[in-house]
Amino acid sequence: MRRIDAHITAVLVLVVAFAVLPASTEGEAPGALPSLIEQARDPGAIYRPVPLWWWDGDQLEIERLKWQLDQLHEQGVDQVCLIYLNPLGSQPPYFTEDWWTLYQDMVDHAESLGMTVWLTDGVAWGSPFINNTVLEGNPEFRGQLLEARPQTVTGPRRARHEIPEGYEVEEILGAFAYRRTGAGIDLEDRHDLSGLLQGRKLEWDAPEGDWELMIFYYRPMGFQGDLELGFGKGYGVDYTSPEAMQKLIGLTTGAYDARVKEHIGQTVVGTFQDELVTHHHYGFPPFSKTFAAEFQERRGYDLVPRLGALFVDAGRLTDRVRCDYFEVLVQLFEEAFYEPYFTWHEDRGMMVAHDQFGRMDLIGQTWGYGDYYRTQSWFQVPGYDDWNQGTPGRNWKDAKLASSIAQLYDRSRVWVEALHSSGWGVDLQEQVWTLNENYIYGANLWDKHGFDYASYGTWYNWAAPTAHYRMPYWMHYRPFADYVTRMSFLQSQGEYLADVGVFYPVHTMQANYVAHRGATDMAAITETQFWAVGQHLLQNQIDFHYVNDAVLQAATVADG
């Protein structure tokens, strides 16, 4: 995959036949429209707009919260998603008894209005302290990062190498000398120097030739306190540890389950996860204390002597080692977090939606999630962010990716977080244009960012605008909200017919991602071609799905 000639596209365009079934209801002929039209008149709160409701900026008061819900309900906005910019500054403090009393009363009032409530899980945006809470009493749950300490040596001579004092080391995995081959190494022509290690240091009589000495170790993910509020002030947690993830889920969505159990799956219908950070604000590649053993069991060979292939080109084995590393990493992510989290919501009749990193960026998706397509298929509502952009020209790339995941993994909804940071001048006309274009690409759950609890006459705001009752067009909002509702319902029905499948080249990206250096030129070429194919199809009005290898492997061919 990595060494595909630059003149040959690394993107496979597959023309596939996707079955399509028209919407129908029990007892009616397939495609019967009268009942569908009738349902679209008022399909329920779950299809109505769902703004992000930022509980920042002022003292929370229950009467004010109820009044704001009343304003939204009057204009047809019958869903809200509670979220924080900085929960550490919440008044009253987040998750205290006073806070839970407010939350319970708010949900009770929403239920009385026939509204639904989404929660944010505190795992990603807005709750950086959750990781620290997970680590309290369980320091073994802290995430780890793989490191290599390289040194180039020309023999024959005595070589000395070390991990300097001051570098944090959890465990040294081993030390190896690989024969250099131009810009890379020969993974099979190596010397195991692990037995020469004296603490952090080693000495070795290098034979003739050029050698790359590497000491491999892993270290704890560092403290991130200098980033913006949503991501800072927290240590990394091990997302490959089932025990750590069980505790994390218990501290976040599990807390709501314990406090408002009677509303879970009823008024509280889902969770929104905003920009999950498993490791990528701390570094790459993620590792763990059990990773090497898991790799040996799952892939059938010892990773440690071959770790050099993650950091430099290692000849013919490079692709296999890198892709196998990512495969094990993704499996562990799935088993520890993604699948249990999906099941937690399924068991309670809830949905979990997302807007993750890697926007319009295959390289970023691979770096951040290992296999974005596969990991994000574990959400009942795949989603994306369509932020401050001109109209037309919305974020078709992530929209098509999210809607493809939804269609091919049998998910009925696609969340679009729309128009954050678009400014106070965005009117209803531009919102209609934005909605229409996003819905053409497959979205069907409208999250107009955002709705601020407090704004102080626009002196306080987050990612403006706050686009509801503070706006001059608010008196005209009901027809727009009804339009959103009908569109969201109709877009959620039936099965979607696409004429073309565009292959999502995850293994090419994995094989071309170099630890500590980033993506190769081949990864950049592949990404450019990948998006260019989608753009060409859309410009020629040919609809398509992005298709991953798992879907293709499970597919059957008919009438072809």
mmCIF file of N, CA, C and O in Angstrom, residues 276-321:
data_model
loop_
_atom_site.group_PDB
_atom_site.id
_atom_site.type_symbol
_atom_site.label_atom_id
_atom_site.label_comp_id
_atom_site.label_asym_id
_atom_site.label_seq_id
_atom_site.Cartn_x
_atom_site.Cartn_y
_atom_site.Cartn_z
ATOM 1 N N LEU A 276 -13.985 13.657 21.031
ATOM 2 C CA LEU A 276 -13.313 12.707 21.917
ATOM 3 C C LEU A 276 -11.801 12.747 21.715
ATOM 4 O O LEU A 276 -11.310 12.685 20.590
ATOM 5 N N VAL A 277 -11.085 12.812 22.823
ATOM 6 C CA VAL A 277 -9.626 12.732 22.813
ATOM 7 C C VAL A 277 -9.231 11.426 23.512
ATOM 8 O O VAL A 277 -9.335 11.322 24.729
ATOM 9 N N THR A 278 -8.811 10.435 22.739
ATOM 10 C CA THR A 278 -8.300 9.211 23.349
ATOM 11 C C THR A 278 -6.818 9.348 23.667
ATOM 12 O O THR A 278 -6.346 8.863 24.685
ATOM 13 N N HIS A 279 -6.080 9.988 22.770
ATOM 14 C CA HIS A 279 -4.641 10.130 22.976
ATOM 15 C C HIS A 279 -4.046 11.304 22.214
ATOM 16 O O HIS A 279 -2.973 11.774 22.546
ATOM 17 N N HIS A 280 -4.711 11.797 21.179
ATOM 18 C CA HIS A 280 -4.038 12.611 20.188
ATOM 19 C C HIS A 280 -3.733 14.044 20.627
ATOM 20 O O HIS A 280 -3.030 14.743 19.902
ATOM 21 N N HIS A 281 -4.188 14.494 21.799
ATOM 22 C CA HIS A 281 -3.674 15.743 22.334
ATOM 23 C C HIS A 281 -2.477 15.504 23.240
ATOM 24 O O HIS A 281 -1.863 16.448 23.739
ATOM 25 N N TYR A 282 -2.152 14.249 23.442
ATOM 26 C CA TYR A 282 -1.028 13.901 24.303
ATOM 27 C C TYR A 282 0.163 13.384 23.505
ATOM 28 O O TYR A 282 1.306 13.533 23.920
ATOM 29 N N GLY A 283 -0.084 12.752 22.357
ATOM 30 C CA GLY A 283 0.997 12.246 21.543
ATOM 31 C C GLY A 283 0.606 10.981 20.802
ATOM 32 O O GLY A 283 -0.532 10.520 20.861
ATOM 33 N N PHE A 284 1.574 10.417 20.094
ATOM 34 C CA PHE A 284 1.370 9.215 19.297
ATOM 35 C C PHE A 284 2.717 8.494 19.215
ATOM 36 O O PHE A 284 3.766 9.140 19.130
ATOM 37 N N PRO A 285 2.719 7.145 19.234
ATOM 38 C CA PRO A 285 1.576 6.217 19.251
ATOM 39 C C PRO A 285 1.162 5.823 20.666
ATOM 40 O O PRO A 285 2.018 5.682 21.542
ATOM 41 N N PRO A 286 -0.134 5.627 20.900
ATOM 42 C CA PRO A 286 -0.587 5.135 22.199
ATOM 43 C C PRO A 286 -0.108 3.705 22.425
ATOM 44 O O PRO A 286 0.061 2.930 21.488
ATOM 45 N N PHE A 287 0.102 3.390 23.684
ATOM 46 C CA PHE A 287 0.570 2.061 24.073
ATOM 47 C C PHE A 287 -0.085 1.729 25.403
ATOM 48 O O PHE A 287 -0.899 2.496 25.920
ATOM 49 N N SER A 288 0.223 0.599 25.965
ATOM 50 C CA SER A 288 -0.262 0.240 27.289
ATOM 51 C C SER A 288 0.636 -0.830 27.866
ATOM 52 O O SER A 288 1.467 -1.427 27.164
ATOM 53 N N LYS A 289 0.443 -1.097 29.130
ATOM 54 C CA LYS A 289 1.266 -2.097 29.810
ATOM 55 C C LYS A 289 1.017 -3.507 29.272
ATOM 56 O O LYS A 289 1.875 -4.376 29.395
ATOM 57 N N THR A 290 -0.130 -3.724 28.682
ATOM 58 C CA THR A 290 -0.464 -5.061 28.171
ATOM 59 C C THR A 290 -0.444 -5.122 26.646
ATOM 60 O O THR A 290 -0.764 -6.165 26.083
ATOM 61 N N PHE A 291 -0.077 -4.019 25.988
ATOM 62 C CA PHE A 291 -0.221 -3.966 24.529
ATOM 63 C C PHE A 291 0.647 -5.015 23.834
ATOM 64 O O PHE A 291 0.194 -5.695 22.903
ATOM 65 N N ALA A 292 1.903 -5.155 24.241
ATOM 66 C CA ALA A 292 2.801 -6.099 23.564
ATOM 67 C C ALA A 292 2.270 -7.520 23.662
ATOM 68 O O ALA A 292 2.306 -8.289 22.678
ATOM 69 N N ALA A 293 1.753 -7.895 24.831
ATOM 70 C CA ALA A 293 1.205 -9.243 24.995
ATOM 71 C C ALA A 293 -0.061 -9.429 24.162
ATOM 72 O O ALA A 293 -0.273 -10.495 23.560
ATOM 73 N N GLU A 294 -0.907 -8.395 24.127
ATOM 74 C CA GLU A 294 -2.118 -8.479 23.298
ATOM 75 C C GLU A 294 -1.749 -8.609 21.824
ATOM 76 O O GLU A 294 -2.374 -9.379 21.083
ATOM 77 N N PHE A 295 -0.744 -7.889 21.403
ATOM 78 C CA PHE A 295 -0.305 -7.950 20.015
ATOM 79 C C PHE A 295 0.175 -9.362 19.673
ATOM 80 O O PHE A 295 -0.184 -9.921 18.633
ATOM 81 N N GLN A 296 0.994 -9.947 20.530
ATOM 82 C CA GLN A 296 1.513 -11.299 20.300
ATOM 83 C C GLN A 296 0.371 -12.290 20.144
ATOM 84 O O GLN A 296 0.372 -13.135 19.233
ATOM 85 N N GLU A 297 -0.627 -12.184 21.002
ATOM 86 C CA GLU A 297 -1.747 -13.123 20.966
ATOM 87 C C GLU A 297 -2.621 -12.926 19.728
ATOM 88 O O GLU A 297 -3.070 -13.903 19.114
ATOM 89 N N ARG A 298 -2.826 -11.681 19.316
ATOM 90 C CA ARG A 298 -3.766 -11.393 18.242
ATOM 91 C C ARG A 298 -3.124 -11.488 16.854
ATOM 92 O O ARG A 298 -3.803 -11.835 15.894
ATOM 93 N N ARG A 299 -1.846 -11.140 16.745
ATOM 94 C CA ARG A 299 -1.209 -11.116 15.426
ATOM 95 C C ARG A 299 -0.198 -12.234 15.223
ATOM 96 O O ARG A 299 0.285 -12.436 14.100
ATOM 97 N N GLY A 300 0.142 -12.956 16.291
ATOM 98 C CA GLY A 300 0.954 -14.149 16.138
ATOM 99 C C GLY A 300 2.449 -13.924 16.059
ATOM 100 O O GLY A 300 3.190 -14.848 15.705
ATOM 101 N N TYR A 301 2.936 -12.734 16.356
ATOM 102 C CA TYR A 301 4.375 -12.511 16.393
ATOM 103 C C TYR A 301 4.694 -11.413 17.404
ATOM 104 O O TYR A 301 3.809 -10.675 17.846
ATOM 105 N N ASP A 302 5.976 -11.333 17.763
ATOM 106 C CA ASP A 302 6.437 -10.396 18.782
ATOM 107 C C ASP A 302 6.633 -9.013 18.156
ATOM 108 O O ASP A 302 7.429 -8.848 17.225
ATOM 109 N N LEU A 303 5.937 -8.026 18.660
ATOM 110 C CA LEU A 303 6.038 -6.676 18.125
ATOM 111 C C LEU A 303 7.323 -5.988 18.535
ATOM 112 O O LEU A 303 7.895 -5.211 17.755
ATOM 113 N N VAL A 304 7.808 -6.233 19.740
ATOM 114 C CA VAL A 304 8.888 -5.417 20.308
ATOM 115 C C VAL A 304 10.117 -5.359 19.402
ATOM 116 O O VAL A 304 10.640 -4.259 19.141
ATOM 117 N N PRO A 305 10.650 -6.492 18.878
ATOM 118 C CA PRO A 305 11.825 -6.355 18.005
ATOM 119 C C PRO A 305 11.544 -5.612 16.707
ATOM 120 O O PRO A 305 12.481 -5.208 16.014
ATOM 121 N N ARG A 306 10.285 -5.451 16.377
ATOM 122 C CA ARG A 306 9.898 -4.828 15.114
ATOM 123 C C ARG A 306 9.355 -3.415 15.296
ATOM 124 O O ARG A 306 8.835 -2.813 14.356
ATOM 125 N N LEU A 307 9.456 -2.879 16.500
ATOM 126 C CA LEU A 307 8.929 -1.543 16.767
ATOM 127 C C LEU A 307 9.585 -0.470 15.908
ATOM 128 O O LEU A 307 8.988 0.575 15.657
ATOM 129 N N GLY A 308 10.799 -0.726 15.449
ATOM 130 C CA GLY A 308 11.465 0.260 14.605
ATOM 131 C C GLY A 308 10.661 0.631 13.374
ATOM 132 O O GLY A 308 10.761 1.756 12.867
ATOM 133 N N ALA A 309 9.833 -0.300 12.879
ATOM 134 C CA ALA A 309 9.032 -0.041 11.677
ATOM 135 C C ALA A 309 7.977 1.022 11.906
ATOM 136 O O ALA A 309 7.456 1.602 10.942
ATOM 137 N N LEU A 310 7.624 1.297 13.171
ATOM 138 C CA LEU A 310 6.653 2.365 13.440
ATOM 139 C C LEU A 310 7.292 3.738 13.323
ATOM 140 O O LEU A 310 6.587 4.729 13.122
ATOM 141 N N PHE A 311 8.633 3.811 13.421
ATOM 142 C CA PHE A 311 9.325 5.092 13.493
ATOM 143 C C PHE A 311 10.092 5.445 12.222
ATOM 144 O O PHE A 311 10.325 6.617 11.952
ATOM 145 N N VAL A 312 10.529 4.435 11.465
ATOM 146 C CA VAL A 312 11.245 4.669 10.207
ATOM 147 C C VAL A 312 10.815 3.617 9.199
ATOM 148 O O VAL A 312 10.234 2.588 9.559
ATOM 149 N N ASP A 313 11.140 3.860 7.919
ATOM 150 C CA ASP A 313 10.865 2.866 6.891
ATOM 151 C C ASP A 313 11.730 1.633 7.147
ATOM 152 O O ASP A 313 12.934 1.735 7.361
ATOM 153 N N ALA A 314 11.099 0.466 7.127
ATOM 154 C CA ALA A 314 11.798 -0.767 7.462
ATOM 155 C C ALA A 314 11.671 -1.804 6.353
ATOM 156 O O ALA A 314 11.624 -3.011 6.615
ATOM 157 N N GLY A 315 11.589 -1.344 5.126
ATOM 158 C CA GLY A 315 11.566 -2.278 4.007
ATOM 159 C C GLY A 315 10.222 -2.971 3.853
ATOM 160 O O GLY A 315 9.167 -2.423 4.171
ATOM 161 N N ARG A 316 10.280 -4.209 3.384
ATOM 162 C CA ARG A 316 9.075 -4.908 2.962
ATOM 163 C C ARG A 316 8.108 -5.220 4.100
ATOM 164 O O ARG A 316 6.926 -5.480 3.853
ATOM 165 N N LEU A 317 8.591 -5.192 5.342
ATOM 166 C CA LEU A 317 7.712 -5.507 6.474
ATOM 167 C C LEU A 317 7.030 -4.278 7.065
ATOM 168 O O LEU A 317 6.218 -4.401 7.983
ATOM 169 N N THR A 318 7.344 -3.097 6.547
ATOM 170 C CA THR A 318 6.830 -1.861 7.147
ATOM 171 C C THR A 318 5.313 -1.830 7.167
ATOM 172 O O THR A 318 4.686 -1.571 8.202
ATOM 173 N N ASP A 319 4.716 -2.092 6.013
ATOM 174 C CA ASP A 319 3.254 -2.003 5.916
ATOM 175 C C ASP A 319 2.572 -2.955 6.888
ATOM 176 O O ASP A 319 1.614 -2.598 7.585
ATOM 177 N N ARG A 320 3.072 -4.184 6.938
ATOM 178 C CA ARG A 320 2.436 -5.180 7.796
ATOM 179 C C ARG A 320 2.514 -4.775 9.261
ATOM 180 O O ARG A 320 1.516 -4.838 9.985
ATOM 181 N N VAL A 321 3.696 -4.358 9.713
ATOM 182 C CA VAL A 321 3.852 -4.015 11.129
ATOM 183 C C VAL A 321 2.975 -2.827 11.499
ATOM 184 O O VAL A 321 2.280 -2.846 12.530
#
